[in-house]
N, CA, C and O atoms as a Tinker XYZ file with bonds, in Angstrom:
   296  protein
     1  N    -82.786000   97.920000 -202.678000    73     2
     2  CA   -83.047000   96.453000 -202.392000    64     1     3
     3  C    -84.590000   95.179000 -202.874000    63     2     4     5
     4  O    -85.802000   95.380000 -202.952000    81     3
     5  N    -83.722000   93.910000 -203.099000    73     3     6
     6  CA   -84.668000   93.286000 -204.542000    64     5     7
     7  C    -84.792000   92.097000 -203.123000    63     6     8     9
     8  O    -83.831000   91.627000 -202.513000    81     7
     9  N    -86.190000   91.833000 -202.875000    73     7    10
    10  CA   -86.443000   90.730000 -202.283000    64     9    11
    11  C    -87.090000   89.293000 -203.548000    63    10    12    13
    12  O    -87.876000   89.144000 -204.484000    81    11
    13  N    -85.683000   88.210000 -202.380000    73    11    14
    14  CA   -86.474000   86.888000 -203.803000    64    13    15
    15  C    -87.493000   86.968000 -204.116000    63    14    16    17
    16  O    -88.328000   87.506000 -203.389000    81    15
    17  N    -87.802000   86.455000 -205.332000    73    15    18
    18  CA   -88.988000   86.578000 -205.960000    64    17    19
    19  C    -89.602000   85.192000 -206.087000    63    18    20    21
    20  O    -90.072000   84.907000 -204.985000    81    19
    21  N    -89.766000   84.375000 -206.813000    73    19    22
    22  CA   -90.965000   82.305000 -206.931000    64    21    23
    23  C    -90.087000   82.053000 -207.846000    63    22    24    25
    24  O    -89.575000   81.089000 -207.277000    81    23
    25  N    -89.559000   82.140000 -208.716000    73    23    26
    26  CA   -88.435000   81.568000 -209.459000    64    25    27
    27  C    -87.198000   82.375000 -210.187000    63    26    28    29
    28  O    -87.189000   83.479000 -209.641000    81    27
    29  N    -86.254000   82.332000 -211.075000    73    27    30
    30  CA   -85.680000   83.686000 -211.729000    64    29    31
    31  C    -86.464000   83.862000 -212.822000    63    30    32    33
    32  O    -87.264000   83.143000 -213.421000    81    31
    33  N    -86.061000   84.980000 -212.957000    73    31    34
    34  CA   -86.650000   85.777000 -213.903000    64    33    35
    35  C    -86.416000   85.022000 -215.737000    63    34    36    37
    36  O    -87.245000   85.110000 -216.643000    81    35
    37  N    -85.086000   84.348000 -215.805000    73    35    38
    38  CA   -84.899000   83.559000 -216.660000    64    37    39
    39  C    -86.046000   82.364000 -217.426000    63    38    40    41
    40  O    -86.492000   82.040000 -218.527000    81    39
    41  N    -86.118000   82.050000 -216.109000    73    39    42
    42  CA   -86.633000   80.915000 -216.283000    64    41    43
    43  C    -88.830000   81.613000 -216.738000    63    42    44    45
    44  O    -89.816000   81.112000 -217.279000    81    43
    45  N    -88.568000   82.609000 -216.237000    73    43    46
    46  CA   -89.839000   82.865000 -216.667000    64    45    47
    47  C    -90.570000   83.312000 -218.509000    63    46    48    49
    48  O    -90.039000   84.062000 -219.329000    81    47
    49  N    -92.105000   82.413000 -218.689000    73    47    50
    50  CA   -91.883000   83.193000 -220.488000    64    49    51
    51  C    -92.895000   85.347000 -220.565000    63    50    52    53
    52  O    -93.794000   85.633000 -219.774000    81    51
    53  N    -92.422000   86.259000 -221.540000    73    51    54
    54  CA   -92.632000   87.568000 -221.344000    64    53    55
    55  C    -93.855000   88.328000 -220.123000    63    54    56    57
    56  O    -93.830000   89.288000 -219.353000    81    55
    57  N    -95.021000   87.078000 -220.567000    73    55    58
    58  CA   -96.552000   87.503000 -220.198000    64    57    59
    59  C    -95.709000   86.991000 -218.437000    63    58    60    61
    60  O    -95.281000   88.104000 -218.133000    81    59
    61  N    -95.355000   86.219000 -217.457000    73    59    62
    62  CA   -95.003000   86.126000 -216.068000    64    61    63
    63  C    -93.590000   87.373000 -215.936000    63    62    64    65
    64  O    -93.182000   87.876000 -214.889000    81    63
    65  N    -93.344000   87.493000 -216.600000    73    63    66
    66  CA   -92.075000   88.453000 -216.203000    64    65    67
    67  C    -93.450000   90.280000 -216.538000    63    66    68    69
    68  O    -93.930000   90.834000 -215.549000    81    67
    69  N    -93.559000   90.461000 -217.034000    73    67    70
    70  CA   -94.554000   91.482000 -216.594000    64    69    71
    71  C    -95.710000   91.026000 -215.659000    63    70    72    73
    72  O    -95.652000   91.391000 -214.485000    81    71
    73  N    -96.300000   90.594000 -215.893000    73    71    74
    74  CA   -97.281000   90.341000 -213.982000    64    73    75
    75  C    -96.706000   90.186000 -212.733000    63    74    76    77
    76  O    -97.309000   90.250000 -211.662000    81    75
    77  N    -94.891000   89.872000 -212.985000    73    75    78
    78  CA   -94.460000   89.948000 -211.660000    64    77    79
    79  C    -94.988000   90.517000 -210.536000    63    78    80    81
    80  O    -96.094000   90.056000 -210.254000    81    79
    81  N    -94.674000   91.165000 -209.969000    73    79    82
    82  CA   -95.252000   91.326000 -208.494000    64    81    83
    83  C    -93.993000   92.507000 -208.172000    63    82    84    85
    84  O    -92.838000   92.395000 -208.583000    81    83
    85  N    -94.452000   93.503000 -207.446000    73    83    86
    86  CA   -93.439000   94.695000 -207.121000    64    85    87
    87  C    -92.417000   93.287000 -206.084000    63    86    88    89
    88  O    -93.080000   92.306000 -205.747000    81    87
    89  N    -91.087000   93.318000 -205.727000    73    87    90
    90  CA   -90.327000   92.830000 -204.415000    64    89    91
    91  C    -89.862000   94.191000 -204.355000    63    90    92    93
    92  O    -90.177000   94.435000 -203.190000    81    91
    93  N    -89.313000   95.297000 -204.803000    73    91    94
    94  CA   -88.116000   96.010000 -204.559000    64    93    95
    95  C    -88.556000   96.616000 -203.143000    63    94    96    97
    96  O    -89.763000   96.848000 -203.074000    81    95
    97  N    -87.977000   96.847000 -202.262000    73    95    98
    98  CA   -88.565000   97.951000 -201.323000    64    97    99
    99  C    -86.536000   99.209000 -201.128000    63    98   100   101
   100  O    -85.462000   99.166000 -201.728000    81    99
   101  N    -87.041000   99.984000 -200.099000    73    99   102
   102  CA   -85.909000  101.084000 -200.132000    64   101   103
   103  C    -85.803000  100.721000 -198.609000    63   102   104   105
   104  O    -86.438000  100.489000 -197.581000    81   103
   105  N    -84.284000  100.858000 -199.304000    73   103   106
   106  CA   -83.700000  101.004000 -198.235000    64   105   107
   107  C    -83.721000  101.221000 -197.064000    63   106   108   109
   108  O    -82.726000  101.936000 -197.192000    81   107
   109  N    -83.963000  101.291000 -195.802000    73   107   110
   110  CA   -83.785000  102.786000 -195.174000    64   109   111
   111  C    -83.065000  103.579000 -194.376000    63   110   112   113
   112  O    -83.286000  103.886000 -193.204000    81   111
   113  N    -81.743000  104.051000 -195.445000    73   111   114
   114  CA   -80.509000  105.288000 -195.578000    64   113   115
   115  C    -82.082000  105.230000 -197.173000    63   114   116   117
   116  O    -82.357000  104.034000 -197.077000    81   115
   117  N    -82.802000  105.640000 -198.040000    73   115   118
   118  CA   -82.865000  106.531000 -198.360000    64   117   119
   119  C    -83.327000  108.147000 -197.954000    63   118   120   121
   120  O    -83.250000  109.296000 -198.388000    81   119
   121  N    -83.778000  107.481000 -196.974000    73   119   122
   122  CA   -84.914000  108.793000 -196.251000    64   121   123
   123  C    -82.975000  110.104000 -196.225000    63   122   124   125
   124  O    -82.655000  111.214000 -196.651000    81   123
   125  N    -82.562000  109.396000 -195.743000    73   123   126
   126  CA   -81.071000  110.556000 -195.466000    64   125   127
   127  C    -80.809000  110.681000 -197.279000    63   126   128   129
   128  O    -80.994000  111.893000 -197.166000    81   127
   129  N    -80.575000  110.522000 -198.662000    73   127   130
   130  CA   -80.649000  110.975000 -199.630000    64   129   131
   131  C    -80.909000  112.192000 -200.190000    63   130   132   133
   132  O    -81.788000  112.024000 -201.035000    81   131
   133  N    -80.549000  113.419000 -200.129000    73   131   134
   134  CA   -80.721000  114.881000 -200.664000    64   133   135
   135  C    -81.732000  114.599000 -201.895000    63   134   136   137
   136  O    -81.361000  113.899000 -202.838000    81   135
   137  N    -82.548000  114.961000 -201.867000    73   135   138
   138  CA   -84.180000  114.493000 -202.802000    64   137   139
   139  C    -83.540000  115.166000 -203.968000    63   138   140   141
   140  O    -83.995000  114.419000 -204.835000    81   139
   141  N    -82.844000  115.999000 -204.603000    73   139   142
   142  CA   -82.079000  117.150000 -205.538000    64   141   143
   143  C    -81.190000  116.156000 -206.494000    63   142   144   145
   144  O    -80.897000  116.588000 -207.609000    81   143
   145  N    -80.688000  114.673000 -206.063000    73   143   146
   146  CA   -80.034000  114.313000 -206.332000    64   145   147
   147  C    -80.417000  113.744000 -207.631000    63   146   148   149
   148  O    -81.561000  113.962000 -208.029000    81   147
   149  N    -79.239000  112.717000 -208.677000    73   147   150
   150  CA   -79.963000  112.773000 -209.617000    64   149   151
   151  C    -79.173000  110.820000 -209.642000    63   150   152   153
   152  O    -78.041000  110.403000 -209.886000    81   151
   153  N    -80.524000  110.098000 -209.244000    73   151   154
   154  CA   -80.739000  108.745000 -209.663000    64   153   155
   155  C    -80.887000  108.008000 -210.306000    63   154   156   157
   156  O    -81.954000  107.910000 -210.913000    81   155
   157  N    -79.549000  106.872000 -210.520000    73   155   158
   158  CA   -79.255000  106.025000 -212.168000    64   157   159
   159  C    -79.394000  104.813000 -211.536000    63   158   160   161
   160  O    -78.850000  104.235000 -210.596000    81   159
   161  N    -80.344000  104.576000 -212.377000    73   159   162
   162  CA   -80.255000  103.433000 -212.510000    64   161   163
   163  C    -79.995000  102.513000 -212.945000    63   162   164   165
   164  O    -80.590000  102.530000 -214.023000    81   163
   165  N    -79.209000  101.167000 -212.836000    73   163   166
   166  CA   -79.085000  100.530000 -213.783000    64   165   167
   167  C    -79.302000   98.792000 -213.663000    63   166   168   169
   168  O    -79.695000   97.996000 -212.810000    81   167
   169  N    -78.791000   98.754000 -215.059000    73   167   170
   170  CA   -79.667000   96.889000 -215.298000    64   169   171
   171  C    -78.519000   96.749000 -216.229000    63   170   172   173
   172  O    -77.884000   97.478000 -216.991000    81   171
   173  N    -78.520000   95.053000 -215.710000    73   171   174
   174  CA   -77.506000   94.684000 -216.926000    64   173   175
   175  C    -78.391000   93.818000 -217.754000    63   174   176   177
   176  O    -77.564000   92.913000 -217.862000    81   175
   177  N    -79.092000   93.517000 -218.211000    73   175   178
   178  CA   -80.334000   93.562000 -219.667000    64   177   179
   179  C    -81.595000   93.450000 -219.153000    63   178   180   181
   180  O    -81.868000   92.802000 -218.142000    81   179
   181  N    -82.549000   94.205000 -219.976000    73   179   182
   182  CA   -83.320000   95.209000 -220.472000    64   181   183
   183  C    -84.086000   94.247000 -221.442000    63   182   184   185
   184  O    -84.138000   94.206000 -222.671000    81   183
   185  N    -84.939000   93.125000 -219.992000    73   183   186
   186  CA   -86.019000   92.001000 -221.108000    64   185   187
   187  C    -87.705000   93.160000 -221.194000    63   186   188   189
   188  O    -88.243000   93.281000 -222.294000    81   187
   189  N    -88.003000   93.509000 -220.591000    73   187   190
   190  CA   -89.216000   93.838000 -220.604000    64   189   191
   191  C    -89.944000   94.879000 -219.582000    63   190   192   193
   192  O    -91.165000   95.014000 -219.502000    81   191
   193  N    -88.945000   95.611000 -218.793000    73   191   194
   194  CA   -88.619000   96.380000 -218.350000    64   193   195
   195  C    -88.915000   96.975000 -217.217000    63   194   196   197
   196  O    -88.681000   98.074000 -216.714000    81   195
   197  N    -89.652000   95.727000 -216.828000    73   195   198
   198  CA   -90.979000   95.801000 -215.112000    64   197   199
   199  C    -89.502000   96.617000 -214.211000    63   198   200   201
   200  O    -89.277000   97.768000 -213.837000    81   199
   201  N    -88.885000   95.556000 -214.157000    73   199   202
   202  CA   -86.899000   96.020000 -212.820000    64   201   203
   203  C    -87.012000   97.322000 -213.172000    63   202   204   205
   204  O    -87.622000   98.175000 -212.527000    81   203
   205  N    -86.666000   97.417000 -213.778000    73   203   206
   206  CA   -86.519000   99.413000 -214.481000    64   205   207
   207  C    -87.692000  100.266000 -213.705000    63   206   208   209
   208  O    -87.403000  101.396000 -213.310000    81   207
   209  N    -88.921000   99.778000 -213.496000    73   207   210
   210  CA   -90.007000  100.139000 -213.420000    64   209   211
   211  C    -90.119000   99.960000 -212.044000    63   210   212   213
   212  O    -90.319000  100.961000 -211.356000    81   211
   213  N    -90.045000   99.102000 -211.632000    73   211   214
   214  CA   -90.125000   98.266000 -210.069000    64   213   215
   215  C    -89.313000   99.785000 -209.490000    63   214   216   217
   216  O    -89.548000  100.722000 -208.727000    81   215
   217  N    -88.483000   99.416000 -210.198000    73   215   218
   218  CA   -87.289000  100.604000 -208.931000    64   217   219
   219  C    -87.182000  101.725000 -208.948000    63   218   220   221
   220  O    -86.731000  102.305000 -207.960000    81   219
   221  N    -87.843000  102.913000 -210.921000    73   219   222
   222  CA   -87.978000  103.865000 -210.754000    64   221   223
   223  C    -88.880000  104.459000 -209.242000    63   222   224   225
   224  O    -88.717000  105.430000 -208.502000    81   223
   225  N    -89.958000  103.211000 -209.276000    73   223   226
   226  CA   -91.480000  103.755000 -208.674000    64   225   227
   227  C    -91.024000  104.147000 -206.538000    63   226   228   229
   228  O    -91.290000  104.932000 -205.627000    81   227
   229  N    -90.183000  102.863000 -206.870000    73   227   230
   230  CA   -89.392000  102.939000 -205.467000    64   229   231
   231  C    -89.148000  104.153000 -204.755000    63   230   232   233
   232  O    -89.553000  104.406000 -203.620000    81   231
   233  N    -88.092000  105.282000 -205.889000    73   231   234
   234  CA   -87.175000  106.725000 -205.823000    64   233   235
   235  C    -88.192000  107.383000 -205.549000    63   234   236   237
   236  O    -88.433000  108.099000 -204.577000    81   235
   237  N    -89.204000  106.949000 -207.042000    73   235   238
   238  CA   -90.620000  108.361000 -207.475000    64   237   239
   239  C    -91.459000  108.529000 -205.896000    63   238   240   241
   240  O    -91.594000  109.549000 -205.221000    81   239
   241  N    -91.856000  107.374000 -205.671000    73   239   242
   242  CA   -92.789000  107.284000 -204.020000    64   241   243
   243  C    -91.165000  108.282000 -202.945000    63   242   244   245
   244  O    -91.344000  109.145000 -202.086000    81   243
   245  N    -90.590000  108.059000 -203.145000    73   243   246
   246  CA   -89.854000  108.731000 -201.674000    64   245   247
   247  C    -88.795000  109.858000 -201.977000    63   246   248   249
   248  O    -87.735000  110.198000 -201.452000    81   247
   249  N    -89.737000  110.404000 -203.337000    73   247   250
   250  CA   -89.663000  111.961000 -203.279000    64   249   251
   251  C    -88.096000  112.362000 -204.344000    63   250   252   253
   252  O    -87.237000  113.233000 -204.209000    81   251
   253  N    -88.209000  111.706000 -204.959000    73   251   254
   254  CA   -86.579000  111.633000 -205.912000    64   253   255
   255  C    -87.381000  112.811000 -207.253000    63   254   256   257
   256  O    -88.515000  112.532000 -207.642000    81   255
   257  N    -86.717000  113.940000 -207.773000    73   255   258
   258  CA   -87.386000  113.554000 -209.127000    64   257   259
   259  C    -86.612000  113.379000 -210.369000    63   258   260   261
   260  O    -87.256000  113.181000 -211.400000    81   259
   261  N    -85.195000  113.426000 -210.431000    73   259   262
   262  CA   -83.990000  113.191000 -211.122000    64   261   263
   263  C    -84.103000  112.168000 -211.398000    63   262   264   265
   264  O    -82.904000  111.895000 -211.351000    81   263
   265  N    -84.814000  110.760000 -211.831000    73   263   266
   266  CA   -84.287000  108.985000 -211.831000    64   265   267
   267  C    -83.481000  109.266000 -213.381000    63   266   268   269
   268  O    -83.220000  110.373000 -213.853000    81   267
   269  N    -83.264000  108.276000 -213.835000    73   267   270
   270  CA   -82.627000  107.911000 -215.165000    64   269   271
   271  C    -82.699000  106.336000 -214.659000    63   270   272   273
   272  O    -82.796000  105.890000 -213.516000    81   271
   273  N    -82.589000  105.454000 -216.325000    73   271   274
   274  CA   -82.008000  104.486000 -216.293000    64   273   275
   275  C    -81.037000  103.950000 -217.043000    63   274   276   277
   276  O    -80.872000  104.662000 -218.034000    81   275
   277  N    -80.328000  103.039000 -217.034000    73   275   278
   278  CA   -79.240000  102.796000 -218.024000    64   277   279
   279  C    -79.029000  101.415000 -218.208000    63   278   280   281
   280  O    -78.144000  101.350000 -217.355000    81   279
   281  N    -79.128000  100.091000 -218.679000    73   279   282
   282  CA   -79.458000   98.657000 -219.532000    64   281   283
   283  C    -78.197000   98.298000 -219.847000    63   282   284   285
   284  O    -77.647000   99.309000 -219.411000    81   283
   285  N    -77.316000   97.641000 -220.267000    73   283   286
   286  CA   -75.892000   97.036000 -220.612000    64   285   287
   287  C    -76.106000   96.353000 -221.994000    63   286   288   289
   288  O    -75.406000   96.263000 -223.003000    81   287
   289  N    -77.400000   95.888000 -221.635000    73   287   290
   290  CA   -77.571000   94.724000 -223.247000    64   289   291
   291  C    -79.182000   94.748000 -223.405000    63   290   292   293
   292  O    -79.830000   94.659000 -222.362000    81   291
   293  N    -79.733000   94.839000 -224.384000    73   291   294
   294  CA   -81.426000   94.722000 -224.689000    64   293   295
   295  C    -81.118000   93.332000 -226.311000    63   294   296
   296  O    -82.082000   92.888000 -226.935000    81   295
């Protein structure tokens, strides 16, 4: 789940995007997913990579080890 940010990513420059604080949090049901499951994080547009890294950190801190990412466009 992603909380609302101060302004849309499209309105931020590269530095602002890189400095954007963590806005993701795991849903309570994340604890019900077996930790040996493969996690695939999808993102529509890869610009700085921060969105994927924030989401990756949530799964990593929850104990998942097999985490991959995929973006549709760069």
